[in-house]
mmCIF file of C-alpha atoms in Angstrom:
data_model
loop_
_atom_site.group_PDB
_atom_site.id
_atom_site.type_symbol
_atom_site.label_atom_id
_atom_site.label_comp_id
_atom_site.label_asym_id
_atom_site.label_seq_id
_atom_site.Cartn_x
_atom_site.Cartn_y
_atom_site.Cartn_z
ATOM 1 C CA UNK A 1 0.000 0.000 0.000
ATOM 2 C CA UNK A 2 1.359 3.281 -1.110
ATOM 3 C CA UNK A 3 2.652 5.939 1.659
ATOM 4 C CA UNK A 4 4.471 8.380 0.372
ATOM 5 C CA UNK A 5 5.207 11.502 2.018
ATOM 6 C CA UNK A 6 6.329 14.746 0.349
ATOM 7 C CA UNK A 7 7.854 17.209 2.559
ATOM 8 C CA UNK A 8 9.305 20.468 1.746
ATOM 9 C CA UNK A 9 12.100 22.171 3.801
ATOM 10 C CA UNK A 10 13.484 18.856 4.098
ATOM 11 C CA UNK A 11 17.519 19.455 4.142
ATOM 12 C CA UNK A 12 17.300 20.906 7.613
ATOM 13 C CA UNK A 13 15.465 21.550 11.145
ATOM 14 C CA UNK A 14 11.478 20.263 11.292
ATOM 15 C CA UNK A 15 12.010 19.206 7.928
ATOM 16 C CA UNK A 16 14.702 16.894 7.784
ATOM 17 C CA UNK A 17 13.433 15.450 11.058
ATOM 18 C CA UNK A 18 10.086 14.486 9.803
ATOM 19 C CA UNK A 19 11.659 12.453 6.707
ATOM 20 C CA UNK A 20 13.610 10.819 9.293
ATOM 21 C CA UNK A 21 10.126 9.682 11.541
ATOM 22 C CA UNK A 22 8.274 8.673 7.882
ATOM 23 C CA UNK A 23 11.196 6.525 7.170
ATOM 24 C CA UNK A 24 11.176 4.893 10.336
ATOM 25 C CA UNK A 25 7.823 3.823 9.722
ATOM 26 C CA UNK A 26 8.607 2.086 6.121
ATOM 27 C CA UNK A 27 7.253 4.914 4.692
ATOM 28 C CA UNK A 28 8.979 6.330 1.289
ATOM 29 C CA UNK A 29 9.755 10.104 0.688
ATOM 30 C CA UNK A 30 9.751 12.609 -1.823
ATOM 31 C CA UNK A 31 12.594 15.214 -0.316
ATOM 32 C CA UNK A 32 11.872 18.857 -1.369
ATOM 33 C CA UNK A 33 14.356 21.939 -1.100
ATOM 34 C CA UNK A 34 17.165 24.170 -2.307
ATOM 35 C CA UNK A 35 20.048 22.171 -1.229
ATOM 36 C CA UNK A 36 20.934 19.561 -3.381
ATOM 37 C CA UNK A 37 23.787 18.057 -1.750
ATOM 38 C CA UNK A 38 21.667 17.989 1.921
ATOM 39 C CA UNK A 39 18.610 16.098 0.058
ATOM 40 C CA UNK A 40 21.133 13.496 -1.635
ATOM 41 C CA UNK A 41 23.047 13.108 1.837
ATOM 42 C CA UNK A 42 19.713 12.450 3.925
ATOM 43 C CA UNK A 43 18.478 10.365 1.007
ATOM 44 C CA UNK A 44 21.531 7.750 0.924
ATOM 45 C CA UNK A 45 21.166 8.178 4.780
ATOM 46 C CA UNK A 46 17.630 7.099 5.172
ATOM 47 C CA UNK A 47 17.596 4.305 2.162
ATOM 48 C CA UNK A 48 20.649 3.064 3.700
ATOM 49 C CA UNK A 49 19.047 2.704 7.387
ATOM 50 C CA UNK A 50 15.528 2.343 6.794
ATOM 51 C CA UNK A 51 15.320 0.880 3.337
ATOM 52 C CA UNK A 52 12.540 2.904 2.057
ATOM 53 C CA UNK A 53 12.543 4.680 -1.280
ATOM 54 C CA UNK A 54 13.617 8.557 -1.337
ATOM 55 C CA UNK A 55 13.379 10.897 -4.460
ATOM 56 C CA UNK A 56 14.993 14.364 -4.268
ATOM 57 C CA UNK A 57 13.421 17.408 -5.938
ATOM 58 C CA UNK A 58 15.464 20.369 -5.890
ATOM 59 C CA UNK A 59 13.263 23.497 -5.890
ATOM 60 C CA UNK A 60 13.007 27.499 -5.088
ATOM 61 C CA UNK A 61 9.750 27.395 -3.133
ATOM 62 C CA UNK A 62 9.723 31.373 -3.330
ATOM 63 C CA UNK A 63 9.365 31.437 -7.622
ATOM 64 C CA UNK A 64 5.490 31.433 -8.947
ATOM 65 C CA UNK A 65 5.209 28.448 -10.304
ATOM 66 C CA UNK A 66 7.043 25.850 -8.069
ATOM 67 C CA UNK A 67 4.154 23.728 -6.705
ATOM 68 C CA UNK A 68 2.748 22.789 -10.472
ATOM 69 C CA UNK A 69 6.689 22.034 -11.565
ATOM 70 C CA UNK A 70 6.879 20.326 -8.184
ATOM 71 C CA UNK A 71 3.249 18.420 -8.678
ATOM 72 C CA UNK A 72 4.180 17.936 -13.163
ATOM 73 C CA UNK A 73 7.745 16.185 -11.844
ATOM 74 C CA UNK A 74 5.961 13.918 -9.464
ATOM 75 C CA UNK A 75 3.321 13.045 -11.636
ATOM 76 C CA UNK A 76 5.570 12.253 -14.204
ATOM 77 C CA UNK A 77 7.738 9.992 -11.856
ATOM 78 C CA UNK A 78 4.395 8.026 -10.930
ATOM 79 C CA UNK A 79 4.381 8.705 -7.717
ATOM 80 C CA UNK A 80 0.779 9.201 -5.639
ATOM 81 C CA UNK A 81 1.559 11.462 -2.729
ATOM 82 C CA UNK A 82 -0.580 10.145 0.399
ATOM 83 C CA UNK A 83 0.715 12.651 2.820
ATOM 84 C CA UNK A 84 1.783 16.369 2.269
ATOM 85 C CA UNK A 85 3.797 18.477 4.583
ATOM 86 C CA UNK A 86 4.608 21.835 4.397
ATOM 87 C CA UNK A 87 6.901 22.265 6.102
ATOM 88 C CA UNK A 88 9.184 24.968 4.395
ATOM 89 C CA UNK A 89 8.794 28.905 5.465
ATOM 90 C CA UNK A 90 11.259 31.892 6.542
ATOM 91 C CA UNK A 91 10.893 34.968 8.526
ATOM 92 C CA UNK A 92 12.869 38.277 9.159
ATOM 93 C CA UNK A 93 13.040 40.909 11.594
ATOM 94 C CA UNK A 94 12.985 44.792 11.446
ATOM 95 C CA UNK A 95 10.289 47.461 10.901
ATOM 96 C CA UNK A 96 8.226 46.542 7.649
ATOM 97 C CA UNK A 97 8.474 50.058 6.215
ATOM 98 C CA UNK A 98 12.541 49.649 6.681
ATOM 99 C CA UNK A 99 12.702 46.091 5.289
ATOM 100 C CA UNK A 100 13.242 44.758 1.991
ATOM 101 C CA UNK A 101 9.697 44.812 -0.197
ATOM 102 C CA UNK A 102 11.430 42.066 -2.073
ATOM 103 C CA UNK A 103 12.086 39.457 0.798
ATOM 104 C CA UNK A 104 8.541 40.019 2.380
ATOM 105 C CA UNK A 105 7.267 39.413 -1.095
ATOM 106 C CA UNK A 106 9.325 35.991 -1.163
ATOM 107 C CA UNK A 107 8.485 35.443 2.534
ATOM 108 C CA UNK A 108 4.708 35.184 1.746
ATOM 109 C CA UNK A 109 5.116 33.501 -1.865
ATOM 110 C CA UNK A 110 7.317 30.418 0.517
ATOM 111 C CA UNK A 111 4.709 30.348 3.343
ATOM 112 C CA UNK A 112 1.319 31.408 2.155
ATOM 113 C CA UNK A 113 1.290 30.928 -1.517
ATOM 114 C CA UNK A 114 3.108 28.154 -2.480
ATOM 115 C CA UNK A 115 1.853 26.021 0.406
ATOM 116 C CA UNK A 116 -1.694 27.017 -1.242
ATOM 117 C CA UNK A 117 -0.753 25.881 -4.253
ATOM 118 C CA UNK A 118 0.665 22.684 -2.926
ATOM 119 C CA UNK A 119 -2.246 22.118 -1.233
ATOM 120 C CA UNK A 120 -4.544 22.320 -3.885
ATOM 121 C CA UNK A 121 -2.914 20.376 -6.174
ATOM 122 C CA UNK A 122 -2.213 17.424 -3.715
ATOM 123 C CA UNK A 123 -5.624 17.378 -2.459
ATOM 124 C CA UNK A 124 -7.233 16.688 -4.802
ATOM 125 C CA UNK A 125 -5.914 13.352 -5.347
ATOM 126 C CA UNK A 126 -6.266 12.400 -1.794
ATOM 127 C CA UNK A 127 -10.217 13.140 -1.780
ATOM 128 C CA UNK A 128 -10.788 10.925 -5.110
ATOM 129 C CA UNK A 129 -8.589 8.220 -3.241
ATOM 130 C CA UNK A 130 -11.020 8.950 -0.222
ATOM 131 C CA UNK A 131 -7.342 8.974 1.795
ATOM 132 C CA UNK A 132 -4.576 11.230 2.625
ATOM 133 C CA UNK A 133 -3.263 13.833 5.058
ATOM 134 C CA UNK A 134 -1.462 17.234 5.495
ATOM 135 C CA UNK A 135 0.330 18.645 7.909
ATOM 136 C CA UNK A 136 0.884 22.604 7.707
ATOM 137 C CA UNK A 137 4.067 23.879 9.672
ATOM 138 C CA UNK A 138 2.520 26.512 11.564
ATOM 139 C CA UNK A 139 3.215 28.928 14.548
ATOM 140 C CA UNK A 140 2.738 30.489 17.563
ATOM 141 C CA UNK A 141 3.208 33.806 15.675
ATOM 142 C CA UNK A 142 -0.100 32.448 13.981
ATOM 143 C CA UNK A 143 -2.234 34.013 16.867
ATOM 144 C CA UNK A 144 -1.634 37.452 17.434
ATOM 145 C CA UNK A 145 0.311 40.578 15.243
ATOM 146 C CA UNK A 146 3.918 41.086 15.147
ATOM 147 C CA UNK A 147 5.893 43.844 15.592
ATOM 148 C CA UNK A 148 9.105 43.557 14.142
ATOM 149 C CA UNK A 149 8.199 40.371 12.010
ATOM 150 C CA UNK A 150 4.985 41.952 10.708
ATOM 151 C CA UNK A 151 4.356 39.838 7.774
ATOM 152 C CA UNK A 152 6.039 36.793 9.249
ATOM 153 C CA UNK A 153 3.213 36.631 11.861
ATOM 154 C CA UNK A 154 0.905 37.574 9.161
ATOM 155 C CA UNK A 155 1.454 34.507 6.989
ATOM 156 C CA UNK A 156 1.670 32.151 9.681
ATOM 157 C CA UNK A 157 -2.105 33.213 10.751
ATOM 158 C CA UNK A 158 -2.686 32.218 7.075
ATOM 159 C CA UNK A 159 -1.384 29.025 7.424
ATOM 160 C CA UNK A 160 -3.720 28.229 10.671
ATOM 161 C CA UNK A 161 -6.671 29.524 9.199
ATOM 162 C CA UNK A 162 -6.330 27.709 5.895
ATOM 163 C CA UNK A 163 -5.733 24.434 7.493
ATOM 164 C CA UNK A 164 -8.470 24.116 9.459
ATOM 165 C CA UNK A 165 -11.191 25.886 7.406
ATOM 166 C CA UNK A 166 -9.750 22.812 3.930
ATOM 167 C CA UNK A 167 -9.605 20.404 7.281
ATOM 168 C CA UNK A 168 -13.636 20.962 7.859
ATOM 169 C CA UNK A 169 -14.383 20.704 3.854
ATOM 170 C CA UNK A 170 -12.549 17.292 3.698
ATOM 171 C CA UNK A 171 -13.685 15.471 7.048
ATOM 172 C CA UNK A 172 -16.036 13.051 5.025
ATOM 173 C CA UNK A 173 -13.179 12.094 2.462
ATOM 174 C CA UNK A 174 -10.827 10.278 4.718
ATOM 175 C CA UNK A 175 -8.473 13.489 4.523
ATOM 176 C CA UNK A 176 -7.133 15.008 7.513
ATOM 177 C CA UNK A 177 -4.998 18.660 7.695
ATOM 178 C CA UNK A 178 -3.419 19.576 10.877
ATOM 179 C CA UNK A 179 -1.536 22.921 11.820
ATOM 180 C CA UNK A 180 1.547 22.675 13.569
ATOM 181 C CA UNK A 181 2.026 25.717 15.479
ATOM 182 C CA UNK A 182 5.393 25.556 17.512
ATOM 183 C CA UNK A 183 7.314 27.721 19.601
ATOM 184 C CA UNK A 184 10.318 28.975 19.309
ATOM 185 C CA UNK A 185 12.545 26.278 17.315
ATOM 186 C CA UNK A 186 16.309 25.574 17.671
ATOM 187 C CA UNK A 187 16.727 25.697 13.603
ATOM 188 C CA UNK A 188 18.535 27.974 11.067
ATOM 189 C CA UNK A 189 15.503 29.938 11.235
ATOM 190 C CA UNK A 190 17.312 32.283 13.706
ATOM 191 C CA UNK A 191 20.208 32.949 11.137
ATOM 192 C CA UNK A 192 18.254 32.872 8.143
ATOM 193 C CA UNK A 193 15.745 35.456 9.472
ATOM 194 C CA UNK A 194 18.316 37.417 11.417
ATOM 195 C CA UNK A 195 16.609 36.612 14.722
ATOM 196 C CA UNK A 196 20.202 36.651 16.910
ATOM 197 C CA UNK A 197 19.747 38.217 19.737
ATOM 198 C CA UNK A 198 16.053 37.601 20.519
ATOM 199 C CA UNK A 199 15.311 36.609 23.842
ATOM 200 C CA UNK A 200 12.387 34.147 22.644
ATOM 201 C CA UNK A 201 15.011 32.187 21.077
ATOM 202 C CA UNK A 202 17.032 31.458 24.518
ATOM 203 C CA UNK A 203 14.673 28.023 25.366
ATOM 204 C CA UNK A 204 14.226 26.978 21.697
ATOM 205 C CA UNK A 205 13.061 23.782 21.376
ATOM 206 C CA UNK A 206 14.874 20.914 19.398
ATOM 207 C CA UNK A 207 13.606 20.328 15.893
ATOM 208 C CA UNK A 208 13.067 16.400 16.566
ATOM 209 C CA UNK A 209 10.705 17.031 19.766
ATOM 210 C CA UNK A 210 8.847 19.366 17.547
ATOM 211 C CA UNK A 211 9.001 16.834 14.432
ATOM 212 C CA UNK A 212 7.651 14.025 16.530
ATOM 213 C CA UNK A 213 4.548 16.398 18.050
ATOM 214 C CA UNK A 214 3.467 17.587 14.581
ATOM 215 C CA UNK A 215 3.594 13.754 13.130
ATOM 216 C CA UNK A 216 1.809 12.187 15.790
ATOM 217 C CA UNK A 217 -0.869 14.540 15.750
ATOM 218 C CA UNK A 218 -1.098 14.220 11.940
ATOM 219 C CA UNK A 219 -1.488 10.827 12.304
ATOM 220 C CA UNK A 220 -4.672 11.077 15.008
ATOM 221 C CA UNK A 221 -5.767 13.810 12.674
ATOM 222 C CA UNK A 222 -6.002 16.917 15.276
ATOM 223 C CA UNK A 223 -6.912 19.991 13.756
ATOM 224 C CA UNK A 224 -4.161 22.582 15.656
ATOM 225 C CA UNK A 225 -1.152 21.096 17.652
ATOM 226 C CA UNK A 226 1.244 22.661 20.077
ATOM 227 C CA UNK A 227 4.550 21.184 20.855
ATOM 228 C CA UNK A 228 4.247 22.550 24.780
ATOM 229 C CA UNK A 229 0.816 22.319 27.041
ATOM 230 C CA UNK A 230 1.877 25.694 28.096
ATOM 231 C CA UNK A 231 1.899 27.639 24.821
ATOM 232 C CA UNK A 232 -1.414 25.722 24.488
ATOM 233 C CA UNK A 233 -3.058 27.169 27.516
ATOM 234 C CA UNK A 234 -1.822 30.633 26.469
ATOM 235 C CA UNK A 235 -3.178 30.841 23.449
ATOM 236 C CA UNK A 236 -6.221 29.487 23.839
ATOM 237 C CA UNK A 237 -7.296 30.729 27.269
ATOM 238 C CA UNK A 238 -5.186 33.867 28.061
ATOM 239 C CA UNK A 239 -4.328 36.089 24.824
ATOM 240 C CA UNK A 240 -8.032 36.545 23.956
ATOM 241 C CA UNK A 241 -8.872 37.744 26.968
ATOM 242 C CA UNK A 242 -6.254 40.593 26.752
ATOM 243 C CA UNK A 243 -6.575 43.867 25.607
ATOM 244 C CA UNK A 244 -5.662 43.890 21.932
ATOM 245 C CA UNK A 245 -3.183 46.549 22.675
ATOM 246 C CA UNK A 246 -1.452 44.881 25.715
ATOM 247 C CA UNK A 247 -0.830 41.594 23.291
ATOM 248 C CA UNK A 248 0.890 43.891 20.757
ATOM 249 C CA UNK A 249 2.931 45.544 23.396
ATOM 250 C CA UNK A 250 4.220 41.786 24.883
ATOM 251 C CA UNK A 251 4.090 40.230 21.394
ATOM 252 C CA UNK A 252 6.982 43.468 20.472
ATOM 253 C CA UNK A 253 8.893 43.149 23.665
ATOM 254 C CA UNK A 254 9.716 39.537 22.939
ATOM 255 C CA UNK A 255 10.872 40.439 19.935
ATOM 256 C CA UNK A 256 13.651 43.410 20.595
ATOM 257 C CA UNK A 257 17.023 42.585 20.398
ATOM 258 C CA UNK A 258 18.629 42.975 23.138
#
């Protein structure tokens, strides 16, 4: 029985931890992501320990058309994709009217738009097949406004939205979607989005403890996941409660640099 998993963002972090949980369970991958020589490495790793089959698609998640020349090379390989899992995104810090318009462009092509796309396209097989499931690489940042990573925040609340509004059209096809909405990760997420020096980052999480929360609840088919009981509470019984302009205030603080 097929059970294939495609997973973009897969050299590194949540990514390449994720490829390493489907493989442990027999299941094959389809490795999505810039770095050609990190996909080949993990691929030769995870054939070599687990046996499974691995293809490796190299792909800018941030051009226009990625997901259909992702989706046409996969099709054209054979392979049915049973599970999707978005799991590629960036971020950045500074004011948005100082910022590059550029990289926030990119930023919400990679998080919003091209997971959309991906989405779609996948989907659609899974509800003929009456079978599949997506999981959606989320955030905290997903439930309130951020200062200093204005459109970061911004697409993340997307991403949660999306995911469980497609998650309540599909229930009656055997299709689950689940929204992984972590804290702060220890990734290349700080680097890459020039996060050094943030506070929030000091009790990161690893990227496998977060990996293995997001899978398992994609596998039970919850709709919104947190990788800490805390950050659960928070958000779902504190921050509403709060005065919109007292969240903004905390949600800035924790992101100054110090």
């Amino acid at each position: 029985m097929s059970n294939t998993a495609l997973i973009t963002g897969a050299s590194s972090g949540i990514g390449l931890e994720l490829a390493k949980i489907h493989a442990r369970k027999n299941g094959d991958l389809v490795l999505v992501a810039r770095s050609e020589a990190k996909l080949i490495a993990l691929k030769n790793e995870l054939e070599e320990e687990y046996g499974v089959k691995v293809d490796v698609i190299t792909s800018d998640l941030s051009q226009s058309d990625a997901a259909q020349s992702l989706f046409e090379q996969t099709e054209a390989l054979g392979l049915q994709i049973d599970t999707l899992i978005n799991n590629a995104g960036f971020g950045g810090h500074g004011k948005f009217h100082e910022r590059s318009l550029a990289d926030e462009q990119s930023m919400m092509q990679v998080n919003m738009v091209t997971l959309t796309n991906l989405t779609h396209l996948y989907l659609k097989g899974m509800v003929e097949r009456n079978k599949g499931r997506i999981l959606n690489v989320s955030s905290t940042a997903s439930f309130m406004p951020g200062p200093l990573q204005a459109v970061y925040y911004a697409t993340k609340s997307y991403v949660t939205s999306f995911s469980q509004a497609v998650a309540e059209e599909v229930k009656d096809n055997n299709v689950t979607v689940t929204a992984l909405c972590p804290g702060t990760v220890a990734t290349g997420f700080v680097a890459a989005g020039n996060l050094e020096g943030v506070d929030a980052w000091k009790n990161a999480k690893s990227p496998q403890s977060v990996a293995e929360c997001g899978y398992k609840a994609m596998e039970t088919g919850e709709l919104v996941v947190f990788n800490e009981s805390s950050l659960k509470f928070m958000f779902n019984w504190i921050f509403p409660l709060l005065p919109r302009k007292s969240v903004l205030k905390m949600s800035r603080q924790v992101m100054e640099k110090k």
